[in-house]
Amino acid sequence: MSIQHSDNAAEFVAHSDDVFGRIASRYDRLCDLFSFGIHRMWKRRVADIIAQEEWQTLLDGATGTGDIMLRVLKKQIPASRRIIASDISPQMLAIAQGKLGQHGAQVQLCQLDMHSMPDIASGSVDAYSISLGLKICQRHLALQEALRVLRPGGRLIILEASNIRPAWLHRAYLMYMAICTPAIGWLATGGDASAYKYLLHGVREFPGAEQLAAEMLDMGFCDIRYERLSLGIVAVHIARKPG
């Protein structure tokens, strides 16, 4: 039986609310505030995984300020490897350019919508990564597009919100988020409510690690495995396009 995919965990529509454009200059600081700095450990781990995979061309969707791609490049990956760092927000890409500009020979920055990337040819990339962006898009469309652009045998690497085990601890975490996230977000953004509304809703509604793995399998990916980080606040999923 085919799994029914919810469209968008955060109920975020980029063309309707340019929240990431508004908070681009404060985005890295907000990540520190919302996660108490733990996101740095998550990013180190996913950068390690990406760097260790075998690829020559990597497409990174929702690259944001370029934080994770910078960590990948610092792994001293072979000079022949090429990264396409993409995001829908030009303001975020401008900040990424400041971080990644010194690696210009290996990095190409592109403004792309993960739901549809006609500029990227089918079967043209060896690996596709997306970190903390799948919950703010229509994930079934984004995953279908990832499957399209990957070559047969190509790798998909995802870092995203997940489910803490045991379940009672996950419920406690969501309760903490519901109480503390609005207060932190309101103070940090000067009252921009949308900046934390999407985060809170996306974390609450995004599927757990097992369900996301099942959705990926249902869509056509294979060899799926995942690793929970920080008890399962987030998880890294790795999958392969058949072939």
Coordinates of C-alpha atoms in Angstrom, one line a residue:
M1 CA 0.0 0.0 0.0
S2 CA 1.4 3.4 -0.9
I3 CA 2.2 5.7 1.9
Q4 CA 0.3 9.0 2.0
H5 CA 2.7 12.0 2.2
S6 CA 1.8 15.1 4.0
D7 CA 2.8 18.1 2.0
N8 CA 4.7 20.4 4.3
A9 CA 5.4 19.8 8.0
A10 CA 5.9 23.5 8.8
E11 CA 3.1 24.7 6.5
F12 CA 5.7 27.1 5.0
V13 CA 5.4 28.6 1.6
A14 CA 8.6 30.5 0.6
H15 CA 6.8 32.6 -2.1
S16 CA 4.3 33.9 0.5
D17 CA 6.6 34.7 3.4
D18 CA 10.2 35.8 2.9
V19 CA 11.1 35.0 6.5
F20 CA 14.5 33.6 5.7
G21 CA 15.3 36.7 3.7
R22 CA 14.4 38.8 6.8
I23 CA 16.5 36.8 9.2
A24 CA 19.4 35.8 7.0
S25 CA 21.9 38.0 8.8
R26 CA 20.8 36.5 12.1
Y27 CA 20.2 32.9 11.0
D28 CA 23.4 31.4 12.4
R29 CA 22.9 33.1 15.7
L30 CA 19.3 31.9 15.9
C31 CA 20.5 28.3 15.3
D32 CA 22.7 28.7 18.4
L33 CA 19.9 30.1 20.4
F34 CA 17.2 27.6 19.4
S35 CA 19.5 24.5 19.9
F36 CA 21.8 25.9 22.6
G37 CA 24.7 25.3 20.2
I38 CA 24.0 21.6 19.7
H39 CA 23.4 22.2 16.0
R40 CA 27.1 22.5 15.6
M41 CA 27.6 18.9 16.6
W42 CA 24.9 17.8 14.2
K43 CA 26.5 19.8 11.4
R44 CA 29.9 18.3 12.1
R45 CA 28.5 14.8 11.9
V46 CA 26.6 15.3 8.6
A47 CA 29.6 17.0 7.1
D48 CA 31.7 14.0 8.0
I49 CA 29.2 11.7 6.4
I50 CA 29.0 13.8 3.2
A51 CA 32.8 14.0 2.9
Q52 CA 33.2 10.3 3.3
E53 CA 30.7 9.4 0.6
E54 CA 32.0 8.8 -3.0
W55 CA 31.0 11.6 -5.3
Q56 CA 32.4 14.0 -7.8
T57 CA 29.4 16.4 -8.0
L58 CA 27.3 17.1 -4.9
L59 CA 24.1 19.2 -5.0
D60 CA 23.2 20.7 -1.6
G61 CA 19.6 21.8 -1.4
A62 CA 18.6 24.5 1.1
T63 CA 22.2 25.3 1.7
G64 CA 21.3 28.4 3.8
T65 CA 24.3 30.3 4.9
G66 CA 26.7 27.6 3.7
D67 CA 27.6 26.4 7.2
I68 CA 27.6 22.7 6.4
M69 CA 29.2 23.0 3.0
L70 CA 32.0 25.0 4.6
R71 CA 32.5 22.2 7.0
V72 CA 32.6 19.7 4.1
L73 CA 35.3 21.7 2.3
K74 CA 37.4 21.9 5.5
K75 CA 37.7 18.1 5.4
Q76 CA 40.2 18.7 2.6
I77 CA 38.2 16.8 0.1
P78 CA 39.9 16.1 -3.3
A79 CA 40.2 19.2 -5.5
S80 CA 38.3 17.4 -8.3
R81 CA 35.1 17.4 -6.3
R82 CA 32.5 20.0 -7.2
I83 CA 29.7 21.4 -5.0
I84 CA 26.5 23.1 -6.2
A85 CA 25.3 25.0 -3.2
S86 CA 21.6 26.0 -3.7
D87 CA 18.9 27.9 -1.9
I88 CA 15.7 29.6 -2.7
S89 CA 16.7 32.7 -0.7
P90 CA 19.1 35.2 -2.4
Q91 CA 19.8 36.8 1.0
M92 CA 20.9 33.4 2.4
L93 CA 23.0 32.7 -0.7
A94 CA 24.7 36.1 -0.3
I95 CA 25.9 35.1 3.2
A96 CA 26.9 31.7 1.9
Q97 CA 29.0 33.4 -0.8
G98 CA 30.9 35.2 2.0
K99 CA 31.7 31.9 3.6
L100 CA 32.4 29.8 0.5
G101 CA 33.9 32.4 -1.8
Q102 CA 37.5 31.4 -1.0
H103 CA 36.6 27.9 -2.4
G104 CA 35.3 29.3 -5.7
A105 CA 37.0 26.7 -7.8
Q106 CA 35.0 23.9 -6.1
V107 CA 31.7 25.7 -5.3
Q108 CA 29.0 27.0 -7.5
L109 CA 26.1 28.9 -5.8
C110 CA 22.7 28.7 -7.4
Q111 CA 19.2 30.0 -6.5
L112 CA 17.1 26.9 -6.9
D113 CA 13.7 25.8 -5.6
M114 CA 14.0 22.2 -4.3
H115 CA 10.5 21.4 -5.5
S116 CA 11.6 21.8 -9.2
M117 CA 15.2 22.3 -10.5
P118 CA 14.9 22.4 -14.3
D119 CA 18.5 23.8 -14.5
I120 CA 19.8 20.5 -13.0
A121 CA 19.8 17.7 -15.6
S122 CA 18.4 14.3 -14.7
G123 CA 20.9 11.9 -13.4
S124 CA 23.6 14.5 -13.3
V125 CA 24.8 14.5 -9.7
D126 CA 26.5 11.8 -7.6
A127 CA 25.2 13.0 -4.3
Y128 CA 22.4 15.2 -3.0
S129 CA 22.3 16.6 0.5
I130 CA 19.7 18.6 2.4
S131 CA 20.0 19.6 6.0
L132 CA 17.3 21.0 8.2
G133 CA 15.3 22.1 5.1
L134 CA 13.0 19.2 4.4
K135 CA 10.5 20.1 7.1
I136 CA 9.9 23.5 5.5
C137 CA 9.0 22.3 2.0
Q138 CA 6.7 19.8 0.3
R139 CA 8.9 16.9 1.1
H140 CA 7.5 14.4 -1.4
L141 CA 8.2 16.9 -4.2
A142 CA 11.6 17.6 -2.9
L143 CA 12.5 13.9 -2.6
Q144 CA 11.1 13.2 -6.1
E145 CA 13.3 15.9 -7.5
A146 CA 16.3 14.5 -5.5
L147 CA 15.6 11.1 -7.1
R148 CA 15.5 12.7 -10.5
V149 CA 18.8 14.6 -10.4
L150 CA 20.8 11.7 -8.8
R151 CA 22.6 9.4 -11.1
P152 CA 21.8 5.7 -10.7
G153 CA 23.6 4.6 -7.5
G154 CA 23.8 8.2 -6.3
R155 CA 23.6 9.0 -2.6
L156 CA 21.0 11.0 -0.7
I157 CA 22.0 12.4 2.7
I158 CA 19.4 14.1 4.9
L159 CA 19.7 15.8 8.3
E160 CA 16.4 16.6 9.8
A161 CA 14.2 16.7 12.9
S162 CA 13.2 13.3 14.2
N163 CA 11.7 11.5 17.1
I164 CA 13.3 11.1 20.5
R165 CA 13.0 7.6 22.1
P166 CA 11.3 6.9 24.4
A167 CA 8.1 8.5 23.4
W168 CA 7.5 10.2 26.8
L169 CA 10.7 12.0 26.4
H170 CA 9.8 13.2 23.0
R171 CA 6.5 14.5 24.3
A172 CA 8.4 16.4 27.0
Y173 CA 10.7 17.8 24.4
L174 CA 7.8 19.1 22.3
M175 CA 6.2 20.6 25.4
Y176 CA 9.5 22.4 26.1
M177 CA 9.7 23.6 22.5
A178 CA 6.1 24.9 22.7
I179 CA 6.9 26.9 25.8
C180 CA 10.4 28.2 25.2
T181 CA 10.7 28.5 21.4
P182 CA 8.2 31.4 21.1
A183 CA 9.9 33.3 23.9
I184 CA 13.4 32.8 22.5
G185 CA 12.2 33.6 18.9
W186 CA 10.3 36.7 19.9
L187 CA 13.3 38.1 21.7
A188 CA 15.9 37.1 19.1
T189 CA 14.0 38.4 16.0
G190 CA 12.5 41.5 17.5
G191 CA 9.0 40.2 17.4
D192 CA 9.0 38.4 14.0
A193 CA 6.5 35.7 14.9
S194 CA 6.9 33.7 11.7
A195 CA 10.6 33.1 12.4
Y196 CA 9.8 30.6 15.1
K197 CA 6.3 29.6 14.1
Y198 CA 7.6 27.5 11.2
L199 CA 10.3 25.9 13.3
L200 CA 7.9 24.8 16.0
H201 CA 5.3 23.5 13.7
G202 CA 7.9 21.7 11.5
V203 CA 9.5 20.0 14.4
R204 CA 6.1 18.9 15.8
E205 CA 4.7 17.6 12.5
F206 CA 7.8 16.1 10.8
P207 CA 7.8 12.3 10.7
G208 CA 10.0 10.2 13.0
A209 CA 13.1 8.5 11.6
E210 CA 11.3 5.2 10.9
Q211 CA 8.4 6.8 9.0
L212 CA 10.7 9.0 6.9
A213 CA 12.8 5.9 6.0
A214 CA 9.5 4.2 5.0
E215 CA 8.5 7.2 2.8
M216 CA 11.9 7.2 1.1
L217 CA 11.6 3.5 0.4
D218 CA 8.1 4.0 -0.9
M219 CA 9.3 6.7 -3.3
G220 CA 12.0 4.5 -4.8
F221 CA 15.1 4.9 -2.8
C222 CA 17.0 1.8 -1.5
D223 CA 19.7 0.9 1.0
I224 CA 18.2 3.3 3.5
R225 CA 19.7 3.7 7.0
Y226 CA 19.6 6.3 9.6
E227 CA 21.4 7.5 12.7
R228 CA 19.8 9.4 15.5
L229 CA 21.7 12.3 17.1
S230 CA 21.1 13.8 20.5
L231 CA 18.7 11.0 21.5
G232 CA 16.7 11.6 18.3
I233 CA 16.1 15.3 18.3
V234 CA 17.5 15.0 14.7
A235 CA 18.5 12.1 12.5
V236 CA 20.8 11.6 9.5
H237 CA 19.3 9.4 6.8
I238 CA 21.4 8.0 4.0
A239 CA 19.9 6.3 1.0
R240 CA 20.8 5.3 -2.6
K241 CA 19.1 5.7 -5.9
P242 CA 18.7 2.2 -7.4
G243 CA 21.1 1.3 -10.3

